[in-house]
mmCIF file of C-alpha atoms (C1' of nucleotides) in Angstrom:
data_model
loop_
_atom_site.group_PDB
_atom_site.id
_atom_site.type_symbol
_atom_site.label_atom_id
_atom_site.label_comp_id
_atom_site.label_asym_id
_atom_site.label_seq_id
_atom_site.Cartn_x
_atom_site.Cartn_y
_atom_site.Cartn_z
ATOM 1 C CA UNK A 1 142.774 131.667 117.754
ATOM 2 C CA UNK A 2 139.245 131.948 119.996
ATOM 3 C CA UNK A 3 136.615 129.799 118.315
ATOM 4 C CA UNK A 4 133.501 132.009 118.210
ATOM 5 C CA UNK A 5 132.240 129.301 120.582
ATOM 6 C CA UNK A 6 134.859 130.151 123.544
ATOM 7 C CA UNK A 7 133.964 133.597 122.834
ATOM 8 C CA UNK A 8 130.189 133.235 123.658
ATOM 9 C CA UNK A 9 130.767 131.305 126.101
ATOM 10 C CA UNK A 10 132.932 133.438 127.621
ATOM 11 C CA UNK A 11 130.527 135.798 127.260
ATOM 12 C CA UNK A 12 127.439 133.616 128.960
ATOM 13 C CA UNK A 13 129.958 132.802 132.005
ATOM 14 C CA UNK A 14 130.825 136.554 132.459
ATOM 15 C CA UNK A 15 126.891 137.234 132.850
ATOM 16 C CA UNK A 16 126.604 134.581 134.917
ATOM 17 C CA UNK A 17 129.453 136.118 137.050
ATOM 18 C CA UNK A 18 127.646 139.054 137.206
ATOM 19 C CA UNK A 19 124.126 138.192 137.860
ATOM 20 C CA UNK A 20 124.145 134.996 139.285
ATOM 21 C CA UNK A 21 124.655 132.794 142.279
ATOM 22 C CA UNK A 22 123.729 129.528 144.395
ATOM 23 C CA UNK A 23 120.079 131.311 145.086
ATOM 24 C CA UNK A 24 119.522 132.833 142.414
ATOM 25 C CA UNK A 25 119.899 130.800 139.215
ATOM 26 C CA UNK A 26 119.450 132.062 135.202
ATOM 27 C CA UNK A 27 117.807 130.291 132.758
ATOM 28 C CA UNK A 28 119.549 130.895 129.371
ATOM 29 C CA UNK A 29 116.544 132.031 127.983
ATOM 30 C CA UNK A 30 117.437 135.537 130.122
ATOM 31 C CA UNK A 31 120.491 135.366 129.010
ATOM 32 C CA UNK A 32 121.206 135.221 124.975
ATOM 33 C CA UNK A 33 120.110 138.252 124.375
ATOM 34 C CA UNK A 34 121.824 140.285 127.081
ATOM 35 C CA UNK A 35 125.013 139.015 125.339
ATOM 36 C CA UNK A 36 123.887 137.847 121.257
ATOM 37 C CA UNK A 37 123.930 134.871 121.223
ATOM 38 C CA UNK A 38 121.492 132.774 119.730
ATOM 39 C CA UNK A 39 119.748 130.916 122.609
ATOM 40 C CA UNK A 40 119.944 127.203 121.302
ATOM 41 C CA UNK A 41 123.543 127.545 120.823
ATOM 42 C CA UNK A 42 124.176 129.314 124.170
ATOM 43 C CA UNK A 43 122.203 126.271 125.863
ATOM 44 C CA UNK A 44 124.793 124.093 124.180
ATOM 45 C CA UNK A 45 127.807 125.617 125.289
ATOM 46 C CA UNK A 46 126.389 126.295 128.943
ATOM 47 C CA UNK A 47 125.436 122.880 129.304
ATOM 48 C CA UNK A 48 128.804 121.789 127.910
ATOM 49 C CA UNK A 49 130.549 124.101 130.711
ATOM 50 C CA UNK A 50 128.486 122.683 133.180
ATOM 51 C CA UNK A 51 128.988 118.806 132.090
ATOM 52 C CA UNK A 52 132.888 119.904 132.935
ATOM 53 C CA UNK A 53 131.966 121.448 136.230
ATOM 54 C CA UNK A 54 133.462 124.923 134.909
ATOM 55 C CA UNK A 55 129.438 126.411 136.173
ATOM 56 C CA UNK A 56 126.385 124.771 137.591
ATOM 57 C CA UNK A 57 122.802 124.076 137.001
ATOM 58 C CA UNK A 58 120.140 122.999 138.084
ATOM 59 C CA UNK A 59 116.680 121.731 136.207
ATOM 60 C CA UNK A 60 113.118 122.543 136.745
ATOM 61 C CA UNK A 61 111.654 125.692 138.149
ATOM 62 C CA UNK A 62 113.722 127.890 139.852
ATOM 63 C CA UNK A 63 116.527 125.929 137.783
ATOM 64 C CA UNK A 64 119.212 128.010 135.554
ATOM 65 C CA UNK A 65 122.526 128.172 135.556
ATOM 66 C CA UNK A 66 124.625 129.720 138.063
ATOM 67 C CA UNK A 67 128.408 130.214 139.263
ATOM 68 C CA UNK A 68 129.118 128.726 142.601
ATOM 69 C CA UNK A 69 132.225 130.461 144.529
ATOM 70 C CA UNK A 70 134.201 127.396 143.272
ATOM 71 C CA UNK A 71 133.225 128.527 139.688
ATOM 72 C CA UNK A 72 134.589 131.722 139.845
ATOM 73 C CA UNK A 73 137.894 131.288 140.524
ATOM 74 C CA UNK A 74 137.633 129.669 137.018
ATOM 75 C CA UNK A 75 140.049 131.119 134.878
ATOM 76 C CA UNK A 76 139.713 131.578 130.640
ATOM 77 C CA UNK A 77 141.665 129.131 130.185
ATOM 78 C CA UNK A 78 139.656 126.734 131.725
ATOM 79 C CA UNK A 79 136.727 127.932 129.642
ATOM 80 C CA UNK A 80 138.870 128.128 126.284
ATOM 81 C CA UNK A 81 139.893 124.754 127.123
ATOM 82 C CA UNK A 82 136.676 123.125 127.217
ATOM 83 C CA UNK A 83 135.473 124.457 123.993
ATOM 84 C CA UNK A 84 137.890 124.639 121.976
ATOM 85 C CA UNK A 85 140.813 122.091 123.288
ATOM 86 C CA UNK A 86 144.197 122.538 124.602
ATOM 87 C CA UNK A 87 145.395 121.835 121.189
ATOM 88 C CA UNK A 88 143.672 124.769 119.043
ATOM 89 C CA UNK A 89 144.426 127.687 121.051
ATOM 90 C CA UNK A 90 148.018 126.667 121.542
ATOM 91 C CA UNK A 91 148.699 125.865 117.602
ATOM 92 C CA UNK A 92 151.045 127.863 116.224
ATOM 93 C CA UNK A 93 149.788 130.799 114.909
ATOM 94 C CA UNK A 94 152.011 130.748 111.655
ATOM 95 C CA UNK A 95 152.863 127.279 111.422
ATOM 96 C CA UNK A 96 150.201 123.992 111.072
ATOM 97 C CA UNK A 97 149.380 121.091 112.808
ATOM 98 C CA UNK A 98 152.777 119.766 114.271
ATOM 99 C CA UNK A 99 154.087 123.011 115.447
ATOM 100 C CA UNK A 100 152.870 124.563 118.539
ATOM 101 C CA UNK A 101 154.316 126.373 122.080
ATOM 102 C CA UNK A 102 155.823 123.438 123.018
ATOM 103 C CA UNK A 103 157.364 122.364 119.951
ATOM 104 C CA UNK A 104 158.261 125.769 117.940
ATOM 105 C CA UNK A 105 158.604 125.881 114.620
ATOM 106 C CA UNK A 106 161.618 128.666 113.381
ATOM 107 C CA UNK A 107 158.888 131.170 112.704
ATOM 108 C CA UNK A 108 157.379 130.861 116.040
ATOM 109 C CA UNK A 109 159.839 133.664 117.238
ATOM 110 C CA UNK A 110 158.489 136.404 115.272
ATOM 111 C CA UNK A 111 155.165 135.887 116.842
ATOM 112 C CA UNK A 112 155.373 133.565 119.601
ATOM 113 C CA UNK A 113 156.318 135.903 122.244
ATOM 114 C CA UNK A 114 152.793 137.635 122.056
ATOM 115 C CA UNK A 115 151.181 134.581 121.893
ATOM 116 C CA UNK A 116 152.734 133.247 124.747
ATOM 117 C CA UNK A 117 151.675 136.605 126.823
ATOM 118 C CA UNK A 118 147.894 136.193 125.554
ATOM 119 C CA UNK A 119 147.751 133.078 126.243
ATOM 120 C CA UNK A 120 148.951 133.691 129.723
ATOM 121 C CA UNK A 121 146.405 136.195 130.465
ATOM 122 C CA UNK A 122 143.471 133.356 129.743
ATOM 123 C CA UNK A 123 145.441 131.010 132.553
ATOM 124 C CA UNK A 124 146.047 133.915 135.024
ATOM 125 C CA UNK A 125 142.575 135.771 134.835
ATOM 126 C CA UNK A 126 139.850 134.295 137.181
ATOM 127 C CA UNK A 127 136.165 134.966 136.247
ATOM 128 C CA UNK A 128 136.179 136.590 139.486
ATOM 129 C CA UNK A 129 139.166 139.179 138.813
ATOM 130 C CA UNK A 130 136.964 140.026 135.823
ATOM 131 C CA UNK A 131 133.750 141.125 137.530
ATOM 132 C CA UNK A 132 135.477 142.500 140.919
ATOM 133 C CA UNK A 133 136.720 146.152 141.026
ATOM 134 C CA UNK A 134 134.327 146.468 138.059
ATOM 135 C CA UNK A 135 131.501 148.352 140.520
ATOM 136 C CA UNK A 136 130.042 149.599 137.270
ATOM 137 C CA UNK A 137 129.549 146.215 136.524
ATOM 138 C CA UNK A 138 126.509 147.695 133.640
ATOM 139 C CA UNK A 139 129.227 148.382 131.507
ATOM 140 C CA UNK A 140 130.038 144.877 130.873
ATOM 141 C CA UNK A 141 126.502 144.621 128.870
ATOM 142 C CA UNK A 142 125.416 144.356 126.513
ATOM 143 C CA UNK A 143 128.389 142.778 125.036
ATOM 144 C CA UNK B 1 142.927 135.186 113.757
ATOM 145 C CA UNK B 2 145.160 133.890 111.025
ATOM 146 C CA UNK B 3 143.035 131.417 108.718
ATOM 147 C CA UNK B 4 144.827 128.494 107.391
ATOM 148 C CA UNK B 5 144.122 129.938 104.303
ATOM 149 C CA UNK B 6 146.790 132.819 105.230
ATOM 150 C CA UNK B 7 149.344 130.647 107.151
ATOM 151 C CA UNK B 8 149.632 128.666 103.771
ATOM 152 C CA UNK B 9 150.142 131.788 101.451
ATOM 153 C CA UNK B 10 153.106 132.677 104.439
ATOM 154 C CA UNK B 11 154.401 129.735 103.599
ATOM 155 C CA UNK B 12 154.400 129.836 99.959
ATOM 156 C CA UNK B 13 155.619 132.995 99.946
ATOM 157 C CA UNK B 14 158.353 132.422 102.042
ATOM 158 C CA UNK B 15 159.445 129.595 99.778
ATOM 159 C CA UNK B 16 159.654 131.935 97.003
ATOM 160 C CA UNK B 17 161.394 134.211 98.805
ATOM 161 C CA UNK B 18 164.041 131.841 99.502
ATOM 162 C CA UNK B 19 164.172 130.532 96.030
ATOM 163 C CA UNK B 20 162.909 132.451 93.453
ATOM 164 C CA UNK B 21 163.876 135.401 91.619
ATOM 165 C CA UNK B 22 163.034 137.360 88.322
ATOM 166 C CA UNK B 23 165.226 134.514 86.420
ATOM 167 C CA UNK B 24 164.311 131.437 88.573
ATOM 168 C CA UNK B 25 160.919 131.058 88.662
ATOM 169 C CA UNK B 26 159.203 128.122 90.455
ATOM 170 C CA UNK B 27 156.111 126.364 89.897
ATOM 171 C CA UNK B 28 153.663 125.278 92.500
ATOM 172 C CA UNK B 29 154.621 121.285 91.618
ATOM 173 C CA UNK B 30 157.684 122.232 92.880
ATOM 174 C CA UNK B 31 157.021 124.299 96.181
ATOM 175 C CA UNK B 32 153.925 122.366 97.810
ATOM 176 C CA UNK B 33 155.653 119.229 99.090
ATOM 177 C CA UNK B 34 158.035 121.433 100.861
ATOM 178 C CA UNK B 35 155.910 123.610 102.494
ATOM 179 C CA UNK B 36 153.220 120.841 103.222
ATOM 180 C CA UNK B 37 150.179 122.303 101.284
ATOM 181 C CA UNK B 38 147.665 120.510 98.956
ATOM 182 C CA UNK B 39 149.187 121.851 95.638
ATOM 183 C CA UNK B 40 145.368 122.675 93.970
ATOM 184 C CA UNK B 41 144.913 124.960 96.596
ATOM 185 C CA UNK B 42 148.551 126.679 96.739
ATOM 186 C CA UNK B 43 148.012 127.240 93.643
ATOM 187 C CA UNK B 44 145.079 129.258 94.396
ATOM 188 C CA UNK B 45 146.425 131.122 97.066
ATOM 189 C CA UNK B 46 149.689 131.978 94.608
ATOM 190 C CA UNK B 47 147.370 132.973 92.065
ATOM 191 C CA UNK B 48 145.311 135.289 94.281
ATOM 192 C CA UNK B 49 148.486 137.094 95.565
ATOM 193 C CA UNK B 50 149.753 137.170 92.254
ATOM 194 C CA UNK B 51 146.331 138.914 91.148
ATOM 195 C CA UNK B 52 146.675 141.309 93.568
ATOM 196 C CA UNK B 53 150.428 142.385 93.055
ATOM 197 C CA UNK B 54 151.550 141.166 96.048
ATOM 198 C CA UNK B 55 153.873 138.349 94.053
ATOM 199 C CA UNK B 56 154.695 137.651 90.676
ATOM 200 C CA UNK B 57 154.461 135.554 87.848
ATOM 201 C CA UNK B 58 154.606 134.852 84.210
ATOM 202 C CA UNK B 59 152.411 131.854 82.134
ATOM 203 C CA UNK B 60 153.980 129.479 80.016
ATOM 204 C CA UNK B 61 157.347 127.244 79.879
ATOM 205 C CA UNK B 62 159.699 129.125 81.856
ATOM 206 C CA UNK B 63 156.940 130.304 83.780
ATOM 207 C CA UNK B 64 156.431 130.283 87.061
ATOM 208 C CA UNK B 65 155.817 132.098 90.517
ATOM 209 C CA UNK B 66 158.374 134.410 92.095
ATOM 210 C CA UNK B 67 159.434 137.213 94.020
ATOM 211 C CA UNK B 68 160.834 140.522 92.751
ATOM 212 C CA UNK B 69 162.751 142.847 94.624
ATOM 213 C CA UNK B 70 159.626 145.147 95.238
ATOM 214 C CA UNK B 71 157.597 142.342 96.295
ATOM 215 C CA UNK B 72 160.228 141.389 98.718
ATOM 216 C CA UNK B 73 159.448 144.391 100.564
ATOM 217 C CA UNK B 74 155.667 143.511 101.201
ATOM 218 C CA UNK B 75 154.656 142.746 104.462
ATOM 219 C CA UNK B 76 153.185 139.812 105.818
ATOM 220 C CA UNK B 77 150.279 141.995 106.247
ATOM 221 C CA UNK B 78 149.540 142.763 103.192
ATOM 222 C CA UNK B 79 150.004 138.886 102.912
ATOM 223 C CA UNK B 80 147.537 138.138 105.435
ATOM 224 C CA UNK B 81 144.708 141.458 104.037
ATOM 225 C CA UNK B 82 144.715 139.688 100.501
ATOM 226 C CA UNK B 83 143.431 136.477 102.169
ATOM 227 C CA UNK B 84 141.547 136.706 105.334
ATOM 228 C CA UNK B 85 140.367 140.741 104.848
ATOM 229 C CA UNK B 86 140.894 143.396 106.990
ATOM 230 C CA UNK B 87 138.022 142.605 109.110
ATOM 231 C CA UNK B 88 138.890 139.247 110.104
ATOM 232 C CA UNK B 89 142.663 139.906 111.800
ATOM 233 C CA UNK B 90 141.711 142.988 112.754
ATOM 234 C CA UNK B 91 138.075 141.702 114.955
ATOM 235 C CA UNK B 92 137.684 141.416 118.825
ATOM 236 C CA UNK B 93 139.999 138.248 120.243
ATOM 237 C CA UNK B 94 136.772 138.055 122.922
ATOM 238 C CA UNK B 95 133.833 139.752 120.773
ATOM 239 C CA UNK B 96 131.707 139.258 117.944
ATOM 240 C CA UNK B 97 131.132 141.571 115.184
ATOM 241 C CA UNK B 98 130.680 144.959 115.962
ATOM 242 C CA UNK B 99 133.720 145.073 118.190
ATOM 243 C CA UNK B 100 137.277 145.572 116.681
ATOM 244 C CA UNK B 101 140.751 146.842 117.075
ATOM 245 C CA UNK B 102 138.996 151.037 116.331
ATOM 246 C CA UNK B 103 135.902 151.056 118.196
ATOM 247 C CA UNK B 104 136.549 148.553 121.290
ATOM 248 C CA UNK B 105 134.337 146.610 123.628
ATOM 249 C CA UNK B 106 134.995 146.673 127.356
ATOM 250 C CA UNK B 107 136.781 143.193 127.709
ATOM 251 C CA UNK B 108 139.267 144.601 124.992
ATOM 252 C CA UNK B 109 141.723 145.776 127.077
ATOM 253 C CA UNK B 110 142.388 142.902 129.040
ATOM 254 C CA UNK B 111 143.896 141.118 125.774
ATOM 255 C CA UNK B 112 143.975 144.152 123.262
ATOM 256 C CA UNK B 113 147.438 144.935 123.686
ATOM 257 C CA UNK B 114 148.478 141.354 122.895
ATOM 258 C CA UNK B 115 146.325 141.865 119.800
ATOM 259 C CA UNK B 116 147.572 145.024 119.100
ATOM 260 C CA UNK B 117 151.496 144.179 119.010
ATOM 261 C CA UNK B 118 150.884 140.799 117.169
ATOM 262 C CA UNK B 119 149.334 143.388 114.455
ATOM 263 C CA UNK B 120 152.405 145.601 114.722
ATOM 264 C CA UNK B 121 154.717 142.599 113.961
ATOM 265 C CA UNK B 122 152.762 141.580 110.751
ATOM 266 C CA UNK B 123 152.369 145.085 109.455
ATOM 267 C CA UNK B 124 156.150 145.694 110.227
ATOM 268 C CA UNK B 125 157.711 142.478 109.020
ATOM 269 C CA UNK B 126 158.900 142.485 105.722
ATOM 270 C CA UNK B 127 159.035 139.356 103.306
ATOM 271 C CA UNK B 128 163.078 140.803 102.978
ATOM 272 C CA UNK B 129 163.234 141.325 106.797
ATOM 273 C CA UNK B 130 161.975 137.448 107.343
ATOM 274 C CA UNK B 131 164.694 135.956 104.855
ATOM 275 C CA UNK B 132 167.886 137.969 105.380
ATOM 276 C CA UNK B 133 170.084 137.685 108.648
ATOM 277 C CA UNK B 134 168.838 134.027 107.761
ATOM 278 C CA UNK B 135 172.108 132.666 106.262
ATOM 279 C CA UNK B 136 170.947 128.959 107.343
ATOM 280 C CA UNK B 137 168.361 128.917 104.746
ATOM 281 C CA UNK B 138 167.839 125.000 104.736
ATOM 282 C CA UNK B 139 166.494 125.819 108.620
ATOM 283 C CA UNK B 140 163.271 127.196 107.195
ATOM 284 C CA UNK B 141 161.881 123.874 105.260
ATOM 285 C CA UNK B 142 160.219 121.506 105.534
ATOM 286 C CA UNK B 143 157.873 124.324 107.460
ATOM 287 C "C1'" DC C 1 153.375 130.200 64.130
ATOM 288 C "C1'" DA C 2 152.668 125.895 66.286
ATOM 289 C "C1'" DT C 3 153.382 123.643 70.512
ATOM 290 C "C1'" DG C 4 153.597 122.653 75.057
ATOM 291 C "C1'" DA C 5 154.107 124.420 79.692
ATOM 292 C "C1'" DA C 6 152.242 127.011 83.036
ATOM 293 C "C1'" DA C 7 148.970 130.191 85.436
ATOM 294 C "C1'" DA C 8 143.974 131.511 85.674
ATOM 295 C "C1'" DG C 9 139.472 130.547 86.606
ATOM 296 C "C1'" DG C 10 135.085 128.147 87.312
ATOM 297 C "C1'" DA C 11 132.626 124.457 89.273
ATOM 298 C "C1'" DT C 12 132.295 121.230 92.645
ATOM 299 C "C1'" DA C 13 133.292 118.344 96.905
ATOM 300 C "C1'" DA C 14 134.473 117.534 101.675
ATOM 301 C "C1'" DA C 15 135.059 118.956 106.263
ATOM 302 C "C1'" DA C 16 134.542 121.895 110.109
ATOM 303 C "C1'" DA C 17 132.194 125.378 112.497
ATOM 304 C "C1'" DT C 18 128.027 127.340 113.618
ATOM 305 C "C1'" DG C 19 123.288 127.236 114.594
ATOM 306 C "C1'" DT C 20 118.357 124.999 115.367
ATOM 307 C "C1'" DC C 21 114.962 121.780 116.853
ATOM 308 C "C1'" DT C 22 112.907 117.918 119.351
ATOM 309 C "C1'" DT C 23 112.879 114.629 122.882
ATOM 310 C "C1'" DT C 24 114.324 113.143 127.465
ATOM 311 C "C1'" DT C 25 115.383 113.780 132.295
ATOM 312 C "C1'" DA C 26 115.153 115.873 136.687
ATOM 313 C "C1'" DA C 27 113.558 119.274 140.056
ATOM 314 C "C1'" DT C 28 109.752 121.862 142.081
ATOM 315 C "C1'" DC C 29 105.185 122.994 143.361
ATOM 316 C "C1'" DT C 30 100.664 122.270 144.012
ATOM 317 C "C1'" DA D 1 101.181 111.591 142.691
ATOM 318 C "C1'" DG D 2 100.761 114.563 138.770
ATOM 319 C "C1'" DA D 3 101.558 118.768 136.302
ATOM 320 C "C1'" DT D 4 104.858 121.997 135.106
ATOM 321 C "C1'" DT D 5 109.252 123.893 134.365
ATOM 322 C "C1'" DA D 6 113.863 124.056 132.880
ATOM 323 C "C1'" DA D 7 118.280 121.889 131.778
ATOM 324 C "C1'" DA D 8 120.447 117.820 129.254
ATOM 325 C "C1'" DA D 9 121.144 115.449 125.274
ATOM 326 C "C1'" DG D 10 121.418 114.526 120.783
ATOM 327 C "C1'" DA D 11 119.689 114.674 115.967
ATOM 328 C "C1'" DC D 12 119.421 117.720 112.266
ATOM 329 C "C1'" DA D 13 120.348 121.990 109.235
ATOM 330 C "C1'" DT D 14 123.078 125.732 107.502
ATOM 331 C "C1'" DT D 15 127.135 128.298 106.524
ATOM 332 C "C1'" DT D 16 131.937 128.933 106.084
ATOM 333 C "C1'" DT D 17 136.303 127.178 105.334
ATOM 334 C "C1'" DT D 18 139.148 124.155 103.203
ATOM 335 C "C1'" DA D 19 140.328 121.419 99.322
ATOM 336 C "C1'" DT D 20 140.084 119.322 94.549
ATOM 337 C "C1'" DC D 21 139.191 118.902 89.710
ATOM 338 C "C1'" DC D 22 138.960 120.255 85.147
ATOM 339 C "C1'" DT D 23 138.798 123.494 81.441
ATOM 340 C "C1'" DT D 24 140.489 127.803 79.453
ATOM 341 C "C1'" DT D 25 143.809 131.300 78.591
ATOM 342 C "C1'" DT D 26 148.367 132.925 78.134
ATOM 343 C "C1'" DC D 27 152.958 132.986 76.704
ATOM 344 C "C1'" DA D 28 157.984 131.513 75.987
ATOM 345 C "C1'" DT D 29 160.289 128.889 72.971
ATOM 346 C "C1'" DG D 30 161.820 126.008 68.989
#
DNA sequence: CATGAAAAGGATAAAAATGTCTTTTAATCT
DNA sequence: AGATTAAAAGACATTTTTATCCTTTTCATG
């Protein structure tokens, strides 16, 4: 459903969330192992994110990558969407390659209702409505 | 969370469940067009539900994959445990490894009840629950 | 009991996902 | 300007998943 890639990047974005902003930029290399994931591959995904203006960056010293207020109102979807494509997450979870939300195939009722719910929580959940109200915000890490 | 491997062997399976029984056996030459899986590796998947009780068959002319009326009571969890593993369906939708359904991490909740009930639907749907009330059997293929 | 039909099983191939490394580019600071 | 730092980019490697092929074993049947 989530590629291991959406979920790391998840991941890197919600650490970003939480220890980031405009002045005060990460570089991943403080990051991979708050969250395991292997650094190279953390870069990639960060980088790819930030090519799609889902985070920013900056290079050289005092560069790293950071979530502007425009960032967080990001939502997992948006994330999900970059990594892994519109078309993977919304497959069918039963059915292959032609079937999918928007064209059901007859098992897509058994299933499809939950589906449709998680799926909806990725497009209605902001990075921000993650980190805020989470004052403990330790507990997030490591994850 | 379902492998293709596993959406295939629903497939198959549901195929048999349509038209098989103890004196109609099918063979995989006859079942993989229909369901719209590479026949070498249906076959596979057959044999490894077979192997593990899950279906039936016999070797030789006459032979053949099928369901009996125990198997028809299997659900598509037991389906799904033969080929991905416990571990696999049962693992974090947002973590890696160490988190699952039993021992949580702290981004679980937010899409663990999704999880949770698409779980409940595979461990509580039988092959027989799938098929019957389905008088329009033709509506099931080509899946 | 011989024969042929079918599953079973092993070995291999191809593709996709995951992960690593090196070079290039841009920002910052003397 | 030049040195240094860090992301960007892309080539390369590994692992897992998906898929195929081919031989062996089994068994119903004539």
């Amino acid at each position: 459903m989530l590629s291991n890639s959406s979920k790391y990047a998840i991941k890197g974005v919600l650490y970003l969330a939480v220890n980031s902003n405009e002045d005060r930029k990460i570089m991943v290399r403080d990051i991979f192992e708050m969250i395991h994931v292997p650094e190279a591959y953390l870069a990639k995904l960060l980088q790819e994110l930030s090519r799609h203006n889902i985070i920013s960056s900056t290079r050289g010293p005092k560069g790293g990558f950071y979530l502007s207020d425009e960032d967080r109102k990001r939502t997992l979807m948006d994330i999900v969407r970059v990594i892994d494509g519109e078309k993977r997450i919304k497959s069918c979870v039963l059915g292959i390659k032609d079937c999918d939300m928007d064209n059901p195939c007859v098992l897509h009722k058994l299933v499809g209702a939950n589906k449709a719910k998680f799926i909806k929580v990725l497009q209605n959940t902001t990075i921000l409505d993650l980190v805020e109200g989470k004052q403990d915000l330790e507990e997030f890490f490591p994850i």
